[in-house]
mmCIF file with all atom_site columns, C-alpha atoms in Angstrom:
data_model
loop_
_atom_site.group_PDB
_atom_site.id
_atom_site.type_symbol
_atom_site.label_atom_id
_atom_site.label_alt_id
_atom_site.label_comp_id
_atom_site.label_asym_id
_atom_site.label_entity_id
_atom_site.label_seq_id
_atom_site.pdbx_PDB_ins_code
_atom_site.Cartn_x
_atom_site.Cartn_y
_atom_site.Cartn_z
_atom_site.occupancy
_atom_site.B_iso_or_equiv
_atom_site.pdbx_formal_charge
_atom_site.auth_seq_id
_atom_site.auth_comp_id
_atom_site.auth_asym_id
_atom_site.auth_atom_id
_atom_site.pdbx_PDB_model_num
ATOM 1   C CA . MET P 1 1   ? 65.179 118.877 196.755 1.00 50.00 ? 1   MET P CA 1
ATOM 2   C CA . LEU P 1 2   ? 62.150 120.970 197.622 1.00 44.00 ? 2   LEU P CA 1
ATOM 3   C CA . PRO P 1 3   ? 62.726 123.858 200.074 1.00 42.00 ? 3   PRO P CA 1
ATOM 4   C CA . ALA P 1 4   ? 60.416 123.756 203.063 1.00 43.00 ? 4   ALA P CA 1
ATOM 5   C CA . PRO P 1 5   ? 58.964 127.299 202.970 1.00 40.00 ? 5   PRO P CA 1
ATOM 6   C CA . SER P 1 6   ? 57.431 126.869 199.512 1.00 43.00 ? 6   SER P CA 1
ATOM 7   C CA . LEU P 1 7   ? 55.593 123.763 200.692 1.00 51.00 ? 7   LEU P CA 1
ATOM 8   C CA . PHE P 1 8   ? 54.185 124.661 204.050 1.00 48.00 ? 8   PHE P CA 1
ATOM 9   C CA . GLY P 1 9   ? 53.970 128.422 204.490 1.00 49.00 ? 9   GLY P CA 1
ATOM 10  C CA . ASP P 1 10  ? 53.223 129.385 208.101 1.00 47.00 ? 10  ASP P CA 1
ATOM 11  C CA . ALA P 1 11  ? 53.778 125.824 209.282 1.00 46.00 ? 11  ALA P CA 1
ATOM 12  C CA . VAL P 1 12  ? 57.548 126.168 209.055 1.00 42.00 ? 12  VAL P CA 1
ATOM 13  C CA . LEU P 1 13  ? 57.780 129.124 211.436 1.00 46.00 ? 13  LEU P CA 1
ATOM 14  C CA . LEU P 1 14  ? 57.388 127.189 214.694 1.00 58.00 ? 14  LEU P CA 1
ATOM 15  C CA . GLN P 1 15  ? 60.729 126.479 216.354 1.00 70.00 ? 15  GLN P CA 1
ATOM 16  C CA . GLU P 1 16  ? 59.651 124.414 219.353 1.00 85.00 ? 16  GLU P CA 1
ATOM 17  C CA . LYS P 1 17  ? 61.839 121.478 220.314 1.00 92.00 ? 17  LYS P CA 1
ATOM 18  C CA . ILE P 1 18  ? 61.172 117.992 218.940 1.00 97.00 ? 18  ILE P CA 1
ATOM 19  C CA . ILE P 1 19  ? 62.282 114.917 220.881 1.00 98.00 ? 19  ILE P CA 1
ATOM 20  C CA . VAL P 1 20  ? 63.671 112.106 218.702 1.00 98.00 ? 20  VAL P CA 1
ATOM 21  C CA . ARG P 1 21  ? 63.546 108.675 220.355 1.00 98.00 ? 21  ARG P CA 1
ATOM 22  C CA . GLN P 1 22  ? 65.646 105.863 218.881 1.00 97.00 ? 22  GLN P CA 1
ATOM 23  C CA . LEU P 1 23  ? 63.955 102.656 220.026 1.00 98.00 ? 23  LEU P CA 1
ATOM 24  C CA . GLY P 1 24  ? 65.849 99.971  218.107 1.00 97.00 ? 24  GLY P CA 1
ATOM 25  C CA . LEU P 1 25  ? 64.117 96.645  217.332 1.00 98.00 ? 25  LEU P CA 1
ATOM 26  C CA . GLN P 1 26  ? 60.784 96.302  219.147 1.00 98.00 ? 26  GLN P CA 1
ATOM 27  C CA . PRO P 1 27  ? 57.535 94.288  218.916 1.00 97.00 ? 27  PRO P CA 1
ATOM 28  C CA . TYR P 1 28  ? 54.679 96.289  217.421 1.00 95.00 ? 28  TYR P CA 1
ATOM 29  C CA . GLU P 1 29  ? 52.056 96.146  220.171 1.00 96.00 ? 29  GLU P CA 1
ATOM 30  C CA . PRO P 1 30  ? 54.014 97.669  223.101 1.00 96.00 ? 30  PRO P CA 1
ATOM 31  C CA . VAL P 1 31  ? 55.171 100.551 220.899 1.00 96.00 ? 31  VAL P CA 1
ATOM 32  C CA . SER P 1 32  ? 51.635 101.100 219.609 1.00 95.00 ? 32  SER P CA 1
ATOM 33  C CA . GLN P 1 33  ? 50.271 101.139 223.164 1.00 96.00 ? 33  GLN P CA 1
ATOM 34  C CA . ALA P 1 34  ? 52.939 103.625 224.268 1.00 96.00 ? 34  ALA P CA 1
ATOM 35  C CA . MET P 1 35  ? 52.189 105.841 221.274 1.00 96.00 ? 35  MET P CA 1
ATOM 36  C CA . HIS P 1 36  ? 48.481 105.884 222.139 1.00 95.00 ? 36  HIS P CA 1
ATOM 37  C CA . GLN P 1 37  ? 49.220 106.642 225.783 1.00 97.00 ? 37  GLN P CA 1
ATOM 38  C CA . PHE P 1 38  ? 51.539 109.495 224.811 1.00 97.00 ? 38  PHE P CA 1
ATOM 39  C CA . THR P 1 39  ? 48.876 110.998 222.545 1.00 96.00 ? 39  THR P CA 1
ATOM 40  C CA . ASP P 1 40  ? 46.057 110.591 225.083 1.00 96.00 ? 40  ASP P CA 1
ATOM 41  C CA . GLU P 1 41  ? 48.058 112.145 227.919 1.00 96.00 ? 41  GLU P CA 1
ATOM 42  C CA . ARG P 1 42  ? 49.810 114.959 226.084 1.00 95.00 ? 42  ARG P CA 1
ATOM 43  C CA . GLU P 1 43  ? 49.002 118.556 227.012 1.00 94.00 ? 43  GLU P CA 1
ATOM 44  C CA . GLU P 1 44  ? 49.176 121.833 225.105 1.00 92.00 ? 44  GLU P CA 1
ATOM 45  C CA . THR P 1 45  ? 52.821 122.312 226.104 1.00 94.00 ? 45  THR P CA 1
ATOM 46  C CA . THR P 1 46  ? 53.976 118.711 225.545 1.00 96.00 ? 46  THR P CA 1
ATOM 47  C CA . PRO P 1 47  ? 56.909 118.674 223.082 1.00 96.00 ? 47  PRO P CA 1
ATOM 48  C CA . ASP P 1 48  ? 56.333 116.870 219.810 1.00 98.00 ? 48  ASP P CA 1
ATOM 49  C CA . GLU P 1 49  ? 58.163 113.568 219.356 1.00 98.00 ? 49  GLU P CA 1
ATOM 50  C CA . ILE P 1 50  ? 59.537 111.364 216.584 1.00 98.00 ? 50  ILE P CA 1
ATOM 51  C CA . TRP P 1 51  ? 59.981 107.658 217.326 1.00 98.00 ? 51  TRP P CA 1
ATOM 52  C CA . LEU P 1 52  ? 62.387 105.600 215.217 1.00 98.00 ? 52  LEU P CA 1
ATOM 53  C CA . VAL P 1 53  ? 61.930 101.846 215.392 1.00 98.00 ? 53  VAL P CA 1
ATOM 54  C CA . GLU P 1 54  ? 62.268 98.580  213.516 1.00 98.00 ? 54  GLU P CA 1
ATOM 55  C CA . HIS P 1 55  ? 59.585 96.027  214.311 1.00 98.00 ? 55  HIS P CA 1
ATOM 56  C CA . THR P 1 56  ? 59.749 92.281  214.679 1.00 97.00 ? 56  THR P CA 1
ATOM 57  C CA . PRO P 1 57  ? 57.692 90.615  211.895 1.00 96.00 ? 57  PRO P CA 1
ATOM 58  C CA . VAL P 1 58  ? 54.021 91.637  211.950 1.00 93.00 ? 58  VAL P CA 1
ATOM 59  C CA . PHE P 1 59  ? 51.147 92.421  209.609 1.00 91.00 ? 59  PHE P CA 1
ATOM 60  C CA . THR P 1 60  ? 49.044 95.419  210.643 1.00 87.00 ? 60  THR P CA 1
ATOM 61  C CA . GLN P 1 61  ? 45.529 96.098  209.387 1.00 82.00 ? 61  GLN P CA 1
ATOM 62  C CA . GLY P 1 62  ? 44.552 99.754  209.105 1.00 70.00 ? 62  GLY P CA 1
ATOM 63  C CA . GLN P 1 63  ? 41.049 101.138 209.565 1.00 67.00 ? 63  GLN P CA 1
ATOM 64  C CA . ALA P 1 64  ? 40.190 100.507 205.903 1.00 63.00 ? 64  ALA P CA 1
ATOM 65  C CA . GLY P 1 65  ? 41.661 96.997  205.959 1.00 58.00 ? 65  GLY P CA 1
ATOM 66  C CA . LYS P 1 66  ? 39.726 94.014  204.636 1.00 61.00 ? 66  LYS P CA 1
ATOM 67  C CA . ALA P 1 67  ? 40.273 90.433  205.740 1.00 65.00 ? 67  ALA P CA 1
ATOM 68  C CA . GLU P 1 68  ? 40.497 89.193  202.153 1.00 69.00 ? 68  GLU P CA 1
ATOM 69  C CA . HIS P 1 69  ? 43.678 91.229  201.623 1.00 63.00 ? 69  HIS P CA 1
ATOM 70  C CA . VAL P 1 70  ? 45.499 89.021  204.147 1.00 76.00 ? 70  VAL P CA 1
ATOM 71  C CA . LEU P 1 71  ? 46.208 86.042  201.909 1.00 72.00 ? 71  LEU P CA 1
ATOM 72  C CA . MET P 1 72  ? 48.540 83.693  203.804 1.00 77.00 ? 72  MET P CA 1
ATOM 73  C CA . PRO P 1 73  ? 49.765 85.165  207.105 1.00 80.00 ? 73  PRO P CA 1
ATOM 74  C CA . GLY P 1 74  ? 51.320 81.881  208.216 1.00 83.00 ? 74  GLY P CA 1
ATOM 75  C CA . ASP P 1 75  ? 53.287 82.316  211.440 1.00 89.00 ? 75  ASP P CA 1
ATOM 76  C CA . ILE P 1 76  ? 53.352 86.125  211.251 1.00 89.00 ? 76  ILE P CA 1
ATOM 77  C CA . PRO P 1 77  ? 50.780 87.748  213.576 1.00 88.00 ? 77  PRO P CA 1
ATOM 78  C CA . VAL P 1 78  ? 48.064 90.028  212.191 1.00 88.00 ? 78  VAL P CA 1
ATOM 79  C CA . ILE P 1 79  ? 47.288 92.996  214.447 1.00 77.00 ? 79  ILE P CA 1
ATOM 80  C CA . GLN P 1 80  ? 44.472 95.510  214.035 1.00 82.00 ? 80  GLN P CA 1
ATOM 81  C CA . SER P 1 81  ? 45.639 99.134  213.989 1.00 80.00 ? 81  SER P CA 1
ATOM 82  C CA . ASP P 1 82  ? 43.703 102.402 214.124 1.00 73.00 ? 82  ASP P CA 1
ATOM 83  C CA . ARG P 1 83  ? 45.936 104.104 211.554 1.00 81.00 ? 83  ARG P CA 1
ATOM 84  C CA . GLY P 1 84  ? 44.606 105.032 208.158 1.00 68.00 ? 84  GLY P CA 1
ATOM 85  C CA . GLY P 1 85  ? 45.031 102.706 205.210 1.00 74.00 ? 85  GLY P CA 1
ATOM 86  C CA . GLN P 1 86  ? 44.892 98.939  204.817 1.00 74.00 ? 86  GLN P CA 1
ATOM 87  C CA . VAL P 1 87  ? 47.220 96.013  205.458 1.00 83.00 ? 87  VAL P CA 1
ATOM 88  C CA . THR P 1 88  ? 51.009 96.264  205.447 1.00 87.00 ? 88  THR P CA 1
ATOM 89  C CA . TYR P 1 89  ? 54.013 94.366  206.753 1.00 92.00 ? 89  TYR P CA 1
ATOM 90  C CA . HIS P 1 90  ? 56.684 95.475  209.218 1.00 96.00 ? 90  HIS P CA 1
ATOM 91  C CA . GLY P 1 91  ? 59.936 93.621  209.807 1.00 97.00 ? 91  GLY P CA 1
ATOM 92  C CA . PRO P 1 92  ? 63.633 94.057  210.604 1.00 98.00 ? 92  PRO P CA 1
ATOM 93  C CA . GLY P 1 93  ? 65.462 96.181  208.061 1.00 98.00 ? 93  GLY P CA 1
ATOM 94  C CA . GLN P 1 94  ? 62.484 98.480  207.569 1.00 98.00 ? 94  GLN P CA 1
ATOM 95  C CA . GLN P 1 95  ? 62.753 101.936 209.148 1.00 98.00 ? 95  GLN P CA 1
ATOM 96  C CA . VAL P 1 96  ? 59.530 103.009 210.818 1.00 98.00 ? 96  VAL P CA 1
ATOM 97  C CA . MET P 1 97  ? 59.191 106.661 211.802 1.00 98.00 ? 97  MET P CA 1
ATOM 98  C CA . TYR P 1 98  ? 56.255 107.590 214.025 1.00 97.00 ? 98  TYR P CA 1
ATOM 99  C CA . VAL P 1 99  ? 55.445 111.304 214.150 1.00 98.00 ? 99  VAL P CA 1
ATOM 100 C CA . MET P 1 100 ? 53.593 112.688 217.167 1.00 98.00 ? 100 MET P CA 1
ATOM 101 C CA . LEU P 1 101 ? 52.976 116.300 216.226 1.00 98.00 ? 101 LEU P CA 1
ATOM 102 C CA . ASP P 1 102 ? 50.535 118.881 217.567 1.00 97.00 ? 102 ASP P CA 1
ATOM 103 C CA . LEU P 1 103 ? 49.212 119.897 214.154 1.00 96.00 ? 103 LEU P CA 1
ATOM 104 C CA . ARG P 1 104 ? 47.289 122.889 215.452 1.00 94.00 ? 104 ARG P CA 1
ATOM 105 C CA . ARG P 1 105 ? 50.364 124.271 217.170 1.00 94.00 ? 105 ARG P CA 1
ATOM 106 C CA . ARG P 1 106 ? 52.435 123.774 214.021 1.00 93.00 ? 106 ARG P CA 1
ATOM 107 C CA . LYS P 1 107 ? 49.630 125.043 211.759 1.00 94.00 ? 107 LYS P CA 1
ATOM 108 C CA . LEU P 1 108 ? 49.759 121.869 209.683 1.00 95.00 ? 108 LEU P CA 1
ATOM 109 C CA . GLY P 1 109 ? 46.801 120.228 208.000 1.00 95.00 ? 109 GLY P CA 1
ATOM 110 C CA . VAL P 1 110 ? 46.605 116.477 207.567 1.00 94.00 ? 110 VAL P CA 1
ATOM 111 C CA . ARG P 1 111 ? 47.201 116.688 203.811 1.00 94.00 ? 111 ARG P CA 1
ATOM 112 C CA . GLU P 1 112 ? 50.217 118.923 204.453 1.00 96.00 ? 112 GLU P CA 1
ATOM 113 C CA . LEU P 1 113 ? 51.642 116.369 206.878 1.00 96.00 ? 113 LEU P CA 1
ATOM 114 C CA . VAL P 1 114 ? 51.209 113.569 204.329 1.00 95.00 ? 114 VAL P CA 1
ATOM 115 C CA . THR P 1 115 ? 52.972 115.706 201.719 1.00 96.00 ? 115 THR P CA 1
ATOM 116 C CA . LEU P 1 116 ? 55.737 116.509 204.202 1.00 97.00 ? 116 LEU P CA 1
ATOM 117 C CA . LEU P 1 117 ? 56.328 112.833 204.982 1.00 97.00 ? 117 LEU P CA 1
ATOM 118 C CA . GLU P 1 118 ? 56.338 111.842 201.320 1.00 98.00 ? 118 GLU P CA 1
ATOM 119 C CA . GLN P 1 119 ? 58.753 114.645 200.462 1.00 98.00 ? 119 GLN P CA 1
ATOM 120 C CA . THR P 1 120 ? 60.975 113.622 203.371 1.00 98.00 ? 120 THR P CA 1
ATOM 121 C CA . VAL P 1 121 ? 61.368 110.181 201.807 1.00 98.00 ? 121 VAL P CA 1
ATOM 122 C CA . VAL P 1 122 ? 61.874 111.582 198.296 1.00 98.00 ? 122 VAL P CA 1
ATOM 123 C CA . ASN P 1 123 ? 64.618 113.915 199.542 1.00 98.00 ? 123 ASN P CA 1
ATOM 124 C CA . THR P 1 124 ? 66.268 111.160 201.577 1.00 98.00 ? 124 THR P CA 1
ATOM 125 C CA . LEU P 1 125 ? 66.352 108.664 198.714 1.00 98.00 ? 125 LEU P CA 1
ATOM 126 C CA . ALA P 1 126 ? 67.821 111.294 196.392 1.00 98.00 ? 126 ALA P CA 1
ATOM 127 C CA . GLU P 1 127 ? 71.001 111.044 198.482 1.00 97.00 ? 127 GLU P CA 1
ATOM 128 C CA . TRP P 1 128 ? 71.254 107.430 197.297 1.00 97.00 ? 128 TRP P CA 1
ATOM 129 C CA . ASN P 1 129 ? 70.590 108.531 193.688 1.00 97.00 ? 129 ASN P CA 1
ATOM 130 C CA . ILE P 1 130 ? 67.122 106.992 193.778 1.00 98.00 ? 130 ILE P CA 1
ATOM 131 C CA . ASN P 1 131 ? 64.398 108.834 191.864 1.00 98.00 ? 131 ASN P CA 1
ATOM 132 C CA . ALA P 1 132 ? 61.348 108.342 194.087 1.00 98.00 ? 132 ALA P CA 1
ATOM 133 C CA . TYR P 1 133 ? 57.940 109.982 193.853 1.00 98.00 ? 133 TYR P CA 1
ATOM 134 C CA . PRO P 1 134 ? 54.506 110.018 195.534 1.00 97.00 ? 134 PRO P CA 1
ATOM 135 C CA . ARG P 1 135 ? 51.300 108.983 193.769 1.00 93.00 ? 135 ARG P CA 1
ATOM 136 C CA . PRO P 1 136 ? 48.102 111.029 194.068 1.00 87.00 ? 136 PRO P CA 1
ATOM 137 C CA . ASP P 1 137 ? 45.930 107.898 193.879 1.00 85.00 ? 137 ASP P CA 1
ATOM 138 C CA . ALA P 1 138 ? 47.785 105.836 196.486 1.00 83.00 ? 138 ALA P CA 1
ATOM 139 C CA . PRO P 1 139 ? 49.578 107.384 199.506 1.00 86.00 ? 139 PRO P CA 1
ATOM 140 C CA . GLY P 1 140 ? 53.198 106.395 199.874 1.00 94.00 ? 140 GLY P CA 1
ATOM 141 C CA . VAL P 1 141 ? 56.400 106.693 197.869 1.00 98.00 ? 141 VAL P CA 1
ATOM 142 C CA . TYR P 1 142 ? 57.288 104.710 194.750 1.00 97.00 ? 142 TYR P CA 1
ATOM 143 C CA . VAL P 1 143 ? 60.250 103.917 192.500 1.00 98.00 ? 143 VAL P CA 1
ATOM 144 C CA . ASP P 1 144 ? 59.590 102.732 188.939 1.00 97.00 ? 144 ASP P CA 1
ATOM 145 C CA . GLY P 1 145 ? 56.046 101.768 189.894 1.00 95.00 ? 145 GLY P CA 1
ATOM 146 C CA . LYS P 1 146 ? 57.109 99.727  192.929 1.00 96.00 ? 146 LYS P CA 1
ATOM 147 C CA . LYS P 1 147 ? 56.300 100.812 196.472 1.00 96.00 ? 147 LYS P CA 1
ATOM 148 C CA . ILE P 1 148 ? 59.245 101.594 198.718 1.00 98.00 ? 148 ILE P CA 1
ATOM 149 C CA . CYS P 1 149 ? 57.502 103.450 201.564 1.00 97.00 ? 149 CYS P CA 1
ATOM 150 C CA . SER P 1 150 ? 54.058 103.117 203.166 1.00 94.00 ? 150 SER P CA 1
ATOM 151 C CA . LEU P 1 151 ? 52.205 105.838 205.081 1.00 94.00 ? 151 LEU P CA 1
ATOM 152 C CA . GLY P 1 152 ? 49.434 105.641 207.648 1.00 91.00 ? 152 GLY P CA 1
ATOM 153 C CA . LEU P 1 153 ? 48.315 108.295 210.128 1.00 93.00 ? 153 LEU P CA 1
ATOM 154 C CA . ARG P 1 154 ? 45.727 108.905 212.814 1.00 92.00 ? 154 ARG P CA 1
ATOM 155 C CA . ILE P 1 155 ? 44.710 112.293 214.204 1.00 94.00 ? 155 ILE P CA 1
ATOM 156 C CA . ARG P 1 156 ? 43.353 112.669 217.733 1.00 94.00 ? 156 ARG P CA 1
ATOM 157 C CA . LYS P 1 157 ? 42.741 115.945 219.559 1.00 92.00 ? 157 LYS P CA 1
ATOM 158 C CA . GLY P 1 158 ? 44.492 117.739 216.685 1.00 95.00 ? 158 GLY P CA 1
ATOM 159 C CA . CYS P 1 159 ? 47.630 115.627 217.158 1.00 96.00 ? 159 CYS P CA 1
ATOM 160 C CA . SER P 1 160 ? 49.117 113.076 214.778 1.00 97.00 ? 160 SER P CA 1
ATOM 161 C CA . PHE P 1 161 ? 50.461 109.622 215.499 1.00 94.00 ? 161 PHE P CA 1
ATOM 162 C CA . HIS P 1 162 ? 51.580 106.602 213.452 1.00 94.00 ? 162 HIS P CA 1
ATOM 163 C CA . GLY P 1 163 ? 53.703 107.619 210.434 1.00 96.00 ? 163 GLY P CA 1
ATOM 164 C CA . LEU P 1 164 ? 55.779 105.984 207.692 1.00 97.00 ? 164 LEU P CA 1
ATOM 165 C CA . ALA P 1 165 ? 57.617 102.724 207.010 1.00 97.00 ? 165 ALA P CA 1
ATOM 166 C CA . LEU P 1 166 ? 60.572 102.818 204.596 1.00 98.00 ? 166 LEU P CA 1
ATOM 167 C CA . ASN P 1 167 ? 61.873 99.526  203.197 1.00 98.00 ? 167 ASN P CA 1
ATOM 168 C CA . ILE P 1 168 ? 65.671 99.629  203.423 1.00 98.00 ? 168 ILE P CA 1
ATOM 169 C CA . ASN P 1 169 ? 67.319 96.213  203.734 1.00 97.00 ? 169 ASN P CA 1
ATOM 170 C CA . MET P 1 170 ? 64.696 93.629  204.651 1.00 97.00 ? 170 MET P CA 1
ATOM 171 C CA . ASP P 1 171 ? 63.113 90.354  203.627 1.00 96.00 ? 171 ASP P CA 1
ATOM 172 C CA . LEU P 1 172 ? 60.358 91.444  201.226 1.00 96.00 ? 172 LEU P CA 1
ATOM 173 C CA . ARG P 1 173 ? 58.834 87.970  200.847 1.00 93.00 ? 173 ARG P CA 1
ATOM 174 C CA . PRO P 1 174 ? 56.147 88.472  203.551 1.00 92.00 ? 174 PRO P CA 1
ATOM 175 C CA . PHE P 1 175 ? 54.583 91.169  201.346 1.00 90.00 ? 175 PHE P CA 1
ATOM 176 C CA . LEU P 1 176 ? 53.630 88.317  198.990 1.00 88.00 ? 176 LEU P CA 1
ATOM 177 C CA . ARG P 1 177 ? 51.319 86.999  201.726 1.00 82.00 ? 177 ARG P CA 1
ATOM 178 C CA . ILE P 1 178 ? 49.123 90.122  201.537 1.00 76.00 ? 178 ILE P CA 1
ATOM 179 C CA . ASN P 1 179 ? 47.714 92.629  199.075 1.00 74.00 ? 179 ASN P CA 1
ATOM 180 C CA . PRO P 1 180 ? 49.892 95.542  200.233 1.00 70.00 ? 180 PRO P CA 1
ATOM 181 C CA . CYS P 1 181 ? 47.728 98.533  201.133 1.00 66.00 ? 181 CYS P CA 1
ATOM 182 C CA . GLY P 1 182 ? 44.798 96.722  199.533 1.00 65.00 ? 182 GLY P CA 1
ATOM 183 C CA . TYR P 1 183 ? 46.327 96.504  196.042 1.00 67.00 ? 183 TYR P CA 1
ATOM 184 C CA . ALA P 1 184 ? 46.498 93.001  194.576 1.00 72.00 ? 184 ALA P CA 1
ATOM 185 C CA . GLY P 1 185 ? 49.835 92.437  192.892 1.00 75.00 ? 185 GLY P CA 1
ATOM 186 C CA . MET P 1 186 ? 51.446 95.601  194.272 1.00 79.00 ? 186 MET P CA 1
ATOM 187 C CA . GLU P 1 187 ? 55.190 95.158  193.842 1.00 92.00 ? 187 GLU P CA 1
ATOM 188 C CA . MET P 1 188 ? 57.469 96.241  196.668 1.00 94.00 ? 188 MET P CA 1
ATOM 189 C CA . THR P 1 189 ? 61.087 97.343  196.545 1.00 97.00 ? 189 THR P CA 1
ATOM 190 C CA . GLN P 1 190 ? 63.714 98.602  198.983 1.00 98.00 ? 190 GLN P CA 1
ATOM 191 C CA . VAL P 1 191 ? 66.690 100.921 199.159 1.00 98.00 ? 191 VAL P CA 1
ATOM 192 C CA . SER P 1 192 ? 69.306 98.149  199.174 1.00 97.00 ? 192 SER P CA 1
ATOM 193 C CA . ALA P 1 193 ? 67.943 96.755  195.889 1.00 97.00 ? 193 ALA P CA 1
ATOM 194 C CA . LEU P 1 194 ? 68.576 100.117 194.250 1.00 97.00 ? 194 LEU P CA 1
ATOM 195 C CA . SER P 1 195 ? 71.739 101.226 196.043 1.00 95.00 ? 195 SER P CA 1
ATOM 196 C CA . ALA P 1 196 ? 74.208 98.591  197.227 1.00 89.00 ? 196 ALA P CA 1
ATOM 197 C CA . GLY P 1 197 ? 75.124 98.617  200.890 1.00 85.00 ? 197 GLY P CA 1
ATOM 198 C CA . ALA P 1 198 ? 72.193 100.693 202.140 1.00 91.00 ? 198 ALA P CA 1
ATOM 199 C CA . ASN P 1 199 ? 71.116 99.884  205.695 1.00 93.00 ? 199 ASN P CA 1
ATOM 200 C CA . PRO P 1 200 ? 68.885 101.452 208.368 1.00 94.00 ? 200 PRO P CA 1
ATOM 201 C CA . GLU P 1 201 ? 71.878 102.753 210.334 1.00 94.00 ? 201 GLU P CA 1
ATOM 202 C CA . ALA P 1 202 ? 72.905 104.915 207.367 1.00 95.00 ? 202 ALA P CA 1
ATOM 203 C CA . VAL P 1 203 ? 69.442 105.949 206.195 1.00 97.00 ? 203 VAL P CA 1
ATOM 204 C CA . GLN P 1 204 ? 67.814 106.703 209.558 1.00 97.00 ? 204 GLN P CA 1
ATOM 205 C CA . PRO P 1 205 ? 69.713 109.912 210.415 1.00 97.00 ? 205 PRO P CA 1
ATOM 206 C CA . ARG P 1 206 ? 69.187 111.294 206.915 1.00 98.00 ? 206 ARG P CA 1
ATOM 207 C CA . LEU P 1 207 ? 65.459 110.586 207.136 1.00 98.00 ? 207 LEU P CA 1
ATOM 208 C CA . VAL P 1 208 ? 65.256 112.574 210.370 1.00 98.00 ? 208 VAL P CA 1
ATOM 209 C CA . HIS P 1 209 ? 67.434 115.321 208.895 1.00 98.00 ? 209 HIS P CA 1
ATOM 210 C CA . HIS P 1 210 ? 65.133 115.838 205.928 1.00 98.00 ? 210 HIS P CA 1
ATOM 211 C CA . PHE P 1 211 ? 61.979 115.679 208.043 1.00 98.00 ? 211 PHE P CA 1
ATOM 212 C CA . LEU P 1 212 ? 63.301 118.358 210.391 1.00 98.00 ? 212 LEU P CA 1
ATOM 213 C CA . ALA P 1 213 ? 64.517 120.428 207.436 1.00 97.00 ? 213 ALA P CA 1
ATOM 214 C CA . LEU P 1 214 ? 60.967 120.543 206.059 1.00 97.00 ? 214 LEU P CA 1
ATOM 215 C CA . LEU P 1 215 ? 59.868 121.818 209.478 1.00 95.00 ? 215 LEU P CA 1
ATOM 216 C CA . ASN P 1 216 ? 62.499 124.576 209.205 1.00 92.00 ? 216 ASN P CA 1
ATOM 217 C CA . ASN P 1 217 ? 65.009 122.786 211.459 1.00 92.00 ? 217 ASN P CA 1
ATOM 218 C CA . PRO P 1 218 ? 63.488 123.052 214.938 1.00 94.00 ? 218 PRO P CA 1
ATOM 219 C CA . PRO P 1 219 ? 65.867 122.116 217.765 1.00 95.00 ? 219 PRO P CA 1
ATOM 220 C CA . ALA P 1 220 ? 65.960 118.359 218.351 1.00 95.00 ? 220 ALA P CA 1
ATOM 221 C CA . GLU P 1 221 ? 66.823 116.322 221.439 1.00 96.00 ? 221 GLU P CA 1
ATOM 222 C CA . TYR P 1 222 ? 67.932 112.741 220.712 1.00 95.00 ? 222 TYR P CA 1
ATOM 223 C CA . ILE P 1 223 ? 67.164 109.978 223.220 1.00 96.00 ? 223 ILE P CA 1
ATOM 224 C CA . SER P 1 224 ? 68.214 106.340 222.780 1.00 93.00 ? 224 SER P CA 1
ATOM 225 C CA . ALA P 1 225 ? 66.222 103.508 224.340 1.00 76.00 ? 225 ALA P CA 1
#
């Protein structure tokens, strides 16, 4: 696993507290609205936050999304999002991690944050003996050419929101109704298909652990919904 200092230089020196909110299973829109409100209202001294959530079934279209990539939505709602990227699917059994960081305060660039999130997933999956890797041509994390984690971010006032979605133990069939992230025929996979018994309850704390480790282990306060 990659040590944090070699990746992010000065960015790892900040030791300000991060609040980690465990939200459980939630519809997408109320969480998205709360995330926007948090970002709009935060001040220079507002602590950074991580939100952990599983969403009820939904397709979300990013800023680069095209209608033709939504093939057969059926009874699953399609919601426009202001994150980067194109269309993806969220559903139970997928761990979503939203990261609300003051990038200026942490001396992180956007590309560094993307790298940090990808490496977080790579390091987490290594604990399940899964050899995962990012791709320079398509943000996210992959295993044997199949996508296991999607990324999408937005930056406002120097602060990040949105984040990553890691497929753990979910129904992957809705991905067949779209061109995931705009790629026709993109195959998806999940942790449970590669490591028997994997579930969000086991993976979630390790995901947070590795994310905080790459930030040089700032103090964290955990809050459950």
